[in-house]
PDB file of C-alpha atoms in Angstrom:
ATOM      1  CA  MET A1240     168.029 110.203 253.926  1.00 34.00           C
ATOM      2  CA  ASN A1241     166.128 107.059 253.002  1.00 36.00           C
ATOM      3  CA  ILE A1242     166.805 105.076 249.866  1.00 37.00           C
ATOM      4  CA  LYS A1243     164.102 103.113 248.113  1.00 40.00           C
ATOM      5  CA  PRO A1244     166.149 100.644 246.062  1.00 41.00           C
ATOM      6  CA  ARG A1245     164.708  99.002 242.986  1.00 43.00           C
ATOM      7  CA  LYS A1246     165.499  95.287 243.118  1.00 41.00           C
ATOM      8  CA  CYS A1247     165.887  92.889 240.213  1.00 41.00           C
ATOM      9  CA  GLY A1248     164.544  89.346 240.227  1.00 34.00           C
ATOM     10  CA  VAL A1249     164.369  87.656 243.618  1.00 31.00           C
ATOM     11  CA  ASP A1250     167.592  88.853 245.183  1.00 37.00           C
ATOM     12  CA  LEU A1251     169.632  87.118 242.494  1.00 37.00           C
ATOM     13  CA  ILE A1252     171.688  89.681 240.652  1.00 43.00           C
ATOM     14  CA  GLY A1253     172.563  87.271 237.851  1.00 42.00           C
ATOM     15  CA  SER A1254     169.214  88.071 236.248  1.00 40.00           C
ATOM     16  CA  CYS A1255     169.863  91.830 236.256  1.00 51.00           C
ATOM     17  CA  VAL A1256     171.248  93.667 233.251  1.00 52.00           C
ATOM     18  CA  MET A1257     173.391  96.745 233.811  1.00 65.00           C
ATOM     19  CA  SER A1258     172.478  99.886 231.924  1.00 69.00           C
ATOM     20  CA  ASP A1259     175.997 100.125 230.478  1.00 86.00           C
ATOM     21  CA  VAL A1260     177.764  97.417 228.447  1.00 91.00           C
ATOM     22  CA  ALA A1261     181.192  98.126 229.970  1.00 93.00           C
ATOM     23  CA  LEU A1262     179.773  97.957 233.494  1.00 95.00           C
ATOM     24  CA  GLN A1263     177.968  94.718 232.633  1.00 94.00           C
ATOM     25  CA  THR A1264     181.316  93.252 231.488  1.00 92.00           C
ATOM     26  CA  LEU A1265     182.986  94.404 234.720  1.00 94.00           C
ATOM     27  CA  TYR A1266     180.174  92.908 236.776  1.00 94.00           C
ATOM     28  CA  ASN A1267     180.497  89.594 234.921  1.00 92.00           C
ATOM     29  CA  LEU A1268     184.230  89.468 235.692  1.00 91.00           C
ATOM     30  CA  TRP A1269     183.583  90.243 239.373  1.00 94.00           C
ATOM     31  CA  SER A1270     180.840  87.603 239.519  1.00 92.00           C
ATOM     32  CA  GLN A1271     183.070  84.951 237.940  1.00 91.00           C
ATOM     33  CA  THR A1272     185.894  85.794 240.360  1.00 92.00           C
ATOM     34  CA  ARG A1273     183.710  85.530 243.454  1.00 92.00           C
ATOM     35  CA  ALA A1274     182.722  81.999 242.345  1.00 90.00           C
ATOM     36  CA  GLU A1275     179.356  81.945 244.142  1.00 87.00           C
ATOM     37  CA  ARG A1276     180.798  83.438 247.337  1.00 92.00           C
ATOM     38  CA  LEU A1277     179.429  86.672 248.770  1.00 93.00           C
ATOM     39  CA  ALA A1278     182.478  88.590 247.526  1.00 94.00           C
ATOM     40  CA  PRO A1279     185.955  87.914 246.134  1.00 94.00           C
ATOM     41  CA  PHE A1280     189.144  88.908 247.908  1.00 93.00           C
ATOM     42  CA  ARG A1281     191.002  92.081 246.965  1.00 90.00           C
ATOM     43  CA  ALA A1282     194.061  89.984 246.106  1.00 89.00           C
ATOM     44  CA  GLU A1283     192.005  88.185 243.454  1.00 91.00           C
ATOM     45  CA  ILE A1284     191.343  91.458 241.618  1.00 84.00           C
ATOM     46  CA  GLU A1285     194.187  93.204 239.771  1.00 74.00           C
ATOM     47  CA  THR A1286     192.697  96.613 239.028  1.00 68.00           C
ATOM     48  CA  PRO A1287     195.745  98.061 237.206  1.00 62.00           C
ATOM     49  CA  ARG A1288     195.643  95.051 234.842  1.00 64.00           C
ATOM     50  CA  ALA A1289     191.980  95.289 233.872  1.00 69.00           C
ATOM     51  CA  GLY A1290     192.817  95.400 230.163  1.00 79.00           C
ATOM     52  CA  PRO A1291     190.170  97.191 228.070  1.00 82.00           C
ATOM     53  CA  LEU A1292     188.279  98.061 231.267  1.00 91.00           C
ATOM     54  CA  ALA A1293     191.248  99.811 232.899  1.00 91.00           C
ATOM     55  CA  ALA A1294     189.916 103.277 232.017  1.00 92.00           C
ATOM     56  CA  ILE A1295     186.675 102.802 233.954  1.00 95.00           C
ATOM     57  CA  VAL A1296     187.832 100.674 236.919  1.00 95.00           C
ATOM     58  CA  PHE A1297     188.882 101.800 240.398  1.00 96.00           C
ATOM     59  CA  GLN A1298     188.734 100.501 243.963  1.00 95.00           C
ATOM     60  CA  LEU A1299     187.465 101.986 247.210  1.00 96.00           C
ATOM     61  CA  GLU A1300     189.087 101.402 250.587  1.00 95.00           C
ATOM     62  CA  ILE A1301     186.592 102.013 253.389  1.00 91.00           C
ATOM     63  CA  GLN A1302     187.905 103.543 256.608  1.00 85.00           C
ATOM     64  CA  GLY A1303     184.918 104.364 258.809  1.00 78.00           C
ATOM     65  CA  ASP A1304     182.717 106.763 256.830  1.00 76.00           C
ATOM     66  CA  ILE A1305     185.575 107.624 254.449  1.00 88.00           C
ATOM     67  CA  ALA A1306     185.847 105.836 251.100  1.00 93.00           C
ATOM     68  CA  LYS A1307     189.317 106.437 249.664  1.00 96.00           C
ATOM     69  CA  ILE A1308     189.848 106.009 245.933  1.00 97.00           C
ATOM     70  CA  ARG A1309     192.547 103.528 244.914  1.00 95.00           C
ATOM     71  CA  HIS A1310     193.965 102.890 241.406  1.00 92.00           C
ATOM     72  CA  PRO A1311     191.542 105.192 239.523  1.00 94.00           C
ATOM     73  CA  GLY A1312     191.198 104.872 235.779  1.00 92.00           C
ATOM     74  CA  ALA A1313     191.224 107.708 233.259  1.00 92.00           C
ATOM     75  CA  VAL A1314     187.462 108.331 233.407  1.00 93.00           C
ATOM     76  CA  LEU A1315     187.367 108.994 237.156  1.00 95.00           C
ATOM     77  CA  ASN A1316     190.498 111.160 236.962  1.00 94.00           C
ATOM     78  CA  LYS A1317     188.821 113.315 234.299  1.00 92.00           C
ATOM     79  CA  ILE A1318     185.659 113.619 236.386  1.00 93.00           C
ATOM     80  CA  ALA A1319     187.760 114.694 239.382  1.00 93.00           C
ATOM     81  CA  GLY A1320     189.746 117.115 237.240  1.00 91.00           C
ATOM     82  CA  ALA A1321     193.035 115.706 238.575  1.00 91.00           C
ATOM     83  CA  GLU A1322     194.613 112.510 239.888  1.00 94.00           C
ATOM     84  CA  ALA A1323     191.919 111.017 242.136  1.00 95.00           C
ATOM     85  CA  HIS A1324     194.039 108.424 243.944  1.00 96.00           C
ATOM     86  CA  GLY A1325     193.755 108.887 247.718  1.00 95.00           C
ATOM     87  CA  ARG A1326     190.764 111.213 247.534  1.00 96.00           C
ATOM     88  CA  SER A1327     187.418 110.516 249.110  1.00 96.00           C
ATOM     89  CA  LEU A1328     184.711 109.535 246.635  1.00 96.00           C
ATOM     90  CA  VAL A1329     182.182 111.466 248.720  1.00 95.00           C
ATOM     91  CA  SER A1330     184.158 114.676 248.103  1.00 95.00           C
ATOM     92  CA  LEU A1331     183.216 114.485 244.403  1.00 95.00           C
ATOM     93  CA  MET A1332     179.498 114.554 245.241  1.00 96.00           C
ATOM     94  CA  SER A1333     177.183 117.522 245.648  1.00 96.00           C
ATOM     95  CA  PRO A1334     176.330 118.329 249.290  1.00 96.00           C
ATOM     96  CA  GLU A1335     172.771 116.990 248.951  1.00 96.00           C
ATOM     97  CA  SER A1336     174.008 113.602 247.612  1.00 97.00           C
ATOM     98  CA  ARG A1337     176.846 112.887 250.017  1.00 95.00           C
ATOM     99  CA  ALA A1338     174.777 111.342 252.815  1.00 95.00           C
ATOM    100  CA  GLN A1339     172.890 109.234 250.274  1.00 96.00           C
ATOM    101  CA  LEU A1340     176.125 107.881 248.774  1.00 96.00           C
ATOM    102  CA  VAL A1341     177.417 106.954 252.246  1.00 94.00           C
ATOM    103  CA  LEU A1342     174.203 105.034 252.892  1.00 95.00           C
ATOM    104  CA  VAL A1343     174.474 103.211 249.558  1.00 96.00           C
ATOM    105  CA  MET A1344     178.073 102.185 250.284  1.00 95.00           C
ATOM    106  CA  LYS A1345     177.075 100.845 253.701  1.00 94.00           C
ATOM    107  CA  LYS A1346     174.351  98.752 252.089  1.00 95.00           C
ATOM    108  CA  VAL A1347     176.856  97.355 249.586  1.00 96.00           C
ATOM    109  CA  LEU A1348     179.170  96.129 252.348  1.00 95.00           C
ATOM    110  CA  GLU A1349     176.711  95.218 255.095  1.00 94.00           C
ATOM    111  CA  THR A1350     173.957  93.476 253.081  1.00 94.00           C
ATOM    112  CA  PRO A1351     176.100  92.680 250.983  1.00 95.00           C
ATOM    113  CA  ALA A1352     174.820  93.945 247.663  1.00 96.00           C
ATOM    114  CA  VAL A1353     175.743  95.429 244.307  1.00 97.00           C
ATOM    115  CA  ALA A1354     174.701  99.020 243.639  1.00 97.00           C
ATOM    116  CA  GLU A1355     174.315 100.774 240.309  1.00 96.00           C
ATOM    117  CA  LEU A1356     173.894 104.533 240.422  1.00 97.00           C
ATOM    118  CA  VAL A1357     172.902 106.975 237.714  1.00 96.00           C
ATOM    119  CA  LEU A1358     174.625 110.310 238.376  1.00 96.00           C
ATOM    120  CA  ASN A1359     174.287 113.789 236.955  1.00 96.00           C
ATOM    121  CA  ALA A1360     177.683 115.419 236.463  1.00 93.00           C
ATOM    122  CA  GLN A1361     177.663 119.206 236.114  1.00 91.00           C
ATOM    123  CA  ASP A1362     180.639 121.311 235.036  1.00 88.00           C
ATOM    124  CA  ASP A1363     181.398 124.945 235.847  1.00 85.00           C
ATOM    125  CA  ASN A1364     179.449 126.095 232.761  1.00 84.00           C
ATOM    126  CA  GLY A1365     176.287 124.342 233.898  1.00 86.00           C
ATOM    127  CA  GLU A1366     176.493 121.591 231.274  1.00 88.00           C
ATOM    128  CA  VAL A1367     175.273 118.247 232.601  1.00 90.00           C
ATOM    129  CA  PHE A1368     176.624 114.819 231.687  1.00 89.00           C
ATOM    130  CA  SER A1369     175.168 111.416 232.532  1.00 93.00           C
ATOM    131  CA  VAL A1370     177.456 109.145 234.571  1.00 95.00           C
ATOM    132  CA  ASN A1371     176.939 105.520 235.609  1.00 96.00           C
ATOM    133  CA  LEU A1372     178.614 104.195 238.760  1.00 97.00           C
ATOM    134  CA  LEU A1373     178.856 100.526 239.791  1.00 97.00           C
ATOM    135  CA  LEU A1374     179.822  99.447 243.340  1.00 98.00           C
ATOM    136  CA  MET A1375     180.641  95.804 244.191  1.00 97.00           C
ATOM    137  CA  PRO A1376     181.979  94.476 247.525  1.00 97.00           C
ATOM    138  CA  LEU A1377     185.452  93.026 248.056  1.00 95.00           C
ATOM    139  CA  ARG A1378     187.125  91.402 251.035  1.00 94.00           C
ATOM    140  CA  SER A1379     190.488  92.526 252.377  1.00 89.00           C
ATOM    141  CA  ASP A1380     193.330  90.029 252.685  1.00 85.00           C
ATOM    142  CA  PHE A1381     192.089  89.372 256.232  1.00 87.00           C
ATOM    143  CA  GLY A1382     188.566  88.523 255.088  1.00 88.00           C
ATOM    144  CA  VAL A1383     186.948  91.796 256.177  1.00 91.00           C
ATOM    145  CA  MET A1384     184.354  93.285 253.833  1.00 93.00           C
ATOM    146  CA  ASP A1385     185.879  96.780 253.628  1.00 93.00           C
ATOM    147  CA  ARG A1386     186.787  97.176 249.946  1.00 95.00           C
ATOM    148  CA  MET A1387     184.841  97.795 246.761  1.00 97.00           C
ATOM    149  CA  LEU A1388     185.496  97.139 243.105  1.00 96.00           C
ATOM    150  CA  CYS A1389     183.958 100.000 241.144  1.00 97.00           C
ATOM    151  CA  GLY A1390     183.376 101.113 237.606  1.00 96.00           C
ATOM    152  CA  VAL A1391     182.388 104.508 236.245  1.00 96.00           C
ATOM    153  CA  THR A1392     181.327 105.461 232.715  1.00 95.00           C
ATOM    154  CA  SER A1393     180.190 108.701 231.160  1.00 90.00           C
ATOM    155  CA  ALA A1394     177.753 109.204 228.280  1.00 81.00           C
ATOM    156  CA  ALA A1395     179.848 112.150 227.061  1.00 75.00           C
ATOM    157  CA  PRO A1396     183.546 112.994 227.444  1.00 70.00           C
ATOM    158  CA  PRO A1397     184.025 114.742 230.802  1.00 69.00           C
ATOM    159  CA  ALA A1398     185.185 118.341 230.739  1.00 70.00           C
ATOM    160  CA  ALA A1399     188.726 119.211 231.786  1.00 71.00           C
ATOM    161  CA  THR A1400     187.456 120.954 234.914  1.00 78.00           C
ATOM    162  CA  PRO A1401     186.171 119.010 237.961  1.00 89.00           C
ATOM    163  CA  LEU A1402     182.577 117.824 237.727  1.00 92.00           C
ATOM    164  CA  THR A1403     180.091 117.858 240.589  1.00 94.00           C
ATOM    165  CA  LEU A1404     178.157 114.601 240.885  1.00 96.00           C
ATOM    166  CA  SER A1405     174.608 114.184 242.149  1.00 97.00           C
ATOM    167  CA  ILE A1406     172.556 111.000 242.466  1.00 97.00           C
ATOM    168  CA  ALA A1407     169.614 110.673 240.076  1.00 96.00           C
ATOM    169  CA  ASP A1408     168.771 106.981 240.563  1.00 96.00           C
ATOM    170  CA  VAL A1409     169.928 103.958 242.580  1.00 96.00           C
ATOM    171  CA  GLN A1410     169.470 100.211 242.112  1.00 95.00           C
ATOM    172  CA  ILE A1411     170.414  97.851 244.943  1.00 95.00           C
ATOM    173  CA  LYS A1412     170.819  94.163 244.107  1.00 93.00           C
ATOM    174  CA  THR A1413     171.250  91.729 246.971  1.00 94.00           C
ATOM    175  CA  ILE A1414     173.967  89.075 246.645  1.00 92.00           C
ATOM    176  CA  ALA A1415     173.052  85.461 247.278  1.00 84.00           C
ATOM    177  CA  ALA A1416     175.887  83.056 248.081  1.00 76.00           C
ATOM    178  CA  ALA A1417     175.377  79.607 246.621  1.00 66.00           C
ATOM    179  CA  ARG A1418     178.080  77.976 248.728  1.00 63.00           C
ATOM    180  CA  PHE A1419     179.897  78.433 252.040  1.00 57.00           C
ATOM    181  CA  ASP A1420     181.589  81.810 252.167  1.00 60.00           C
ATOM    182  CA  ALA A1421     184.927  81.410 253.953  1.00 51.00           C
ATOM    183  CA  GLN A1422     185.982  84.299 256.156  1.00 49.00           C
ATOM    184  CA  THR A1423     189.697  83.714 255.690  1.00 42.00           C
ATOM    185  CA  MET A1424     191.873  83.636 252.622  1.00 40.00           C
ATOM    186  CA  PRO A1425     192.062  80.079 251.234  1.00 42.00           C
ATOM    187  CA  GLY A1426     195.454  78.480 251.795  1.00 41.00           C
ATOM    188  CA  PHE A1427     196.567  80.748 254.639  1.00 37.00           C
ATOM    189  CA  SER A1428     195.316  78.447 257.397  1.00 37.00           C
ATOM    190  CA  GLU A1429     193.012  75.520 257.884  1.00 38.00           C
ATOM    191  CA  PRO A1430     190.480  75.262 260.724  1.00 39.00           C
ATOM    192  CA  ALA A1431     191.680  73.291 263.708  1.00 38.00           C
ATOM    193  CA  ALA A1432     190.251  69.804 264.017  1.00 38.00           C
ATOM    194  CA  ALA A1433     187.658  69.475 266.743  1.00 38.00           C
ATOM    195  CA  PHE A1434     188.195  67.083 269.602  1.00 33.00           C
ATOM    196  CA  GLY A1435     186.228  63.879 269.054  1.00 39.00           C
ATOM    197  CA  ALA A1436     185.315  60.895 271.200  1.00 40.00           C
ATOM    198  CA  GLN A1437     187.608  58.680 269.174  1.00 42.00           C
ATOM    199  CA  ASP A1438     190.570  60.901 270.049  1.00 43.00           C
ATOM    200  CA  THR A1439     189.838  61.083 273.772  1.00 38.00           C
ATOM    201  CA  PRO A1440     192.560  59.334 275.817  1.00 39.00           C
ATOM    202  CA  LYS A1441     191.410  56.333 277.831  1.00 39.00           C
ATOM    203  CA  PHE A1442     192.457  56.487 281.477  1.00 36.00           C
ATOM    204  CA  GLN A1443     193.270  53.245 283.336  1.00 42.00           C
ATOM    205  CA  GLN A1444     193.366  52.705 287.059  1.00 44.00           C
ATOM    206  CA  VAL A1445     196.857  51.598 288.099  1.00 41.00           C
ATOM    207  CA  SER A1446     196.668  51.332 291.872  1.00 47.00           C
ATOM    208  CA  ASP A1447     195.147  48.015 293.036  1.00 54.00           C
ATOM    209  CA  ASN A1448     194.538  46.995 289.417  1.00 53.00           C
ATOM    210  CA  PRO A1449     196.305  43.727 288.507  1.00 53.00           C
ATOM    211  CA  ALA A1450     195.401  44.199 284.812  1.00 53.00           C
ATOM    212  CA  ALA A1451     197.222  47.517 284.583  1.00 49.00           C
ATOM    213  CA  GLN A1452     200.311  47.548 282.394  1.00 50.00           C
ATOM    214  CA  SER A1453     203.479  48.969 283.850  1.00 48.00           C
ATOM    215  CA  GLY A1454     204.542  50.473 280.539  1.00 49.00           C
ATOM    216  CA  VAL A1455     207.654  50.064 278.402  1.00 45.00           C
ATOM    217  CA  SER A1456     210.949  50.020 280.259  1.00 47.00           C
ATOM    218  CA  ARG A1457     213.330  52.882 279.482  1.00 45.00           C
ATOM    219  CA  GLY A1458     217.064  52.689 278.902  1.00 47.00           C
ATOM    220  CA  ARG A1459     219.570  53.963 281.469  1.00 44.00           C
ATOM    221  CA  PHE A1460     221.723  57.069 280.981  1.00 40.00           C
ATOM    222  CA  ARG A1461     225.468  56.418 281.132  1.00 49.00           C
ATOM    223  CA  VAL A1462     228.069  59.023 282.059  1.00 46.00           C
ATOM    224  CA  ILE A1463     230.650  59.623 279.347  1.00 45.00           C
ATOM    225  CA  LYS A1464     233.915  61.420 280.239  1.00 51.00           C
ATOM    226  CA  GLY A1465     236.506  62.470 277.793  1.00 52.00           C
ATOM    227  CA  GLY A1466     234.786  60.647 275.013  1.00 49.00           C
ATOM    228  CA  LEU A1467     235.158  57.295 276.786  1.00 48.00           C
ATOM    229  CA  ASP A1468     232.252  55.170 277.951  1.00 49.00           C
ATOM    230  CA  GLU A1469     232.506  54.865 281.743  1.00 49.00           C
ATOM    231  CA  GLY A1470     229.077  53.172 282.201  1.00 48.00           C
TER     232      GLY A1470
END
């Protein structure tokens, strides 16, 4: 299934405005944390301590084509109808939207990009709610882009029963890094210094070279027996 993303500005997501105030606030926090890098590290984001945003925030851990939900807030748990931690986000989608969601998530991590989705959430009685979903890339502690910081909001209180989600609209916003994006966690290790000409040892011919230096003389070892110097 092909996606025709609607882009904002000229690949600079700072000029884009989210359709939801809470998601805009979450995006601003993510953007400040990444500090002009392509994505922040997972360790820099404390999802359970998101303060007023805790109800809408969750993370995704990507394992192949499976996106497992981590630390879901109250809104996502209500949409799922139960505790959503450990579940696949794709399992909450309608069959016709699952492949499209997988493609969107791949774009978020591989481009990388930020994606905002408008979802229709239908309950068992056929009532439909409007849901907004925000996906933003994160790096693991090893620097691999295989995590996402996410936010989900609903225009109406979700029903107590599980809701089936379907994609109504998608916006993809490419991330532009303004400075070097390190692949490893800062402070864990520093790159090894390259060998330079100034560090190259200078060899000197010794044989048949009267200018060669014989080197510094070394001291002699002395045998010590019983604690007494016999040398």
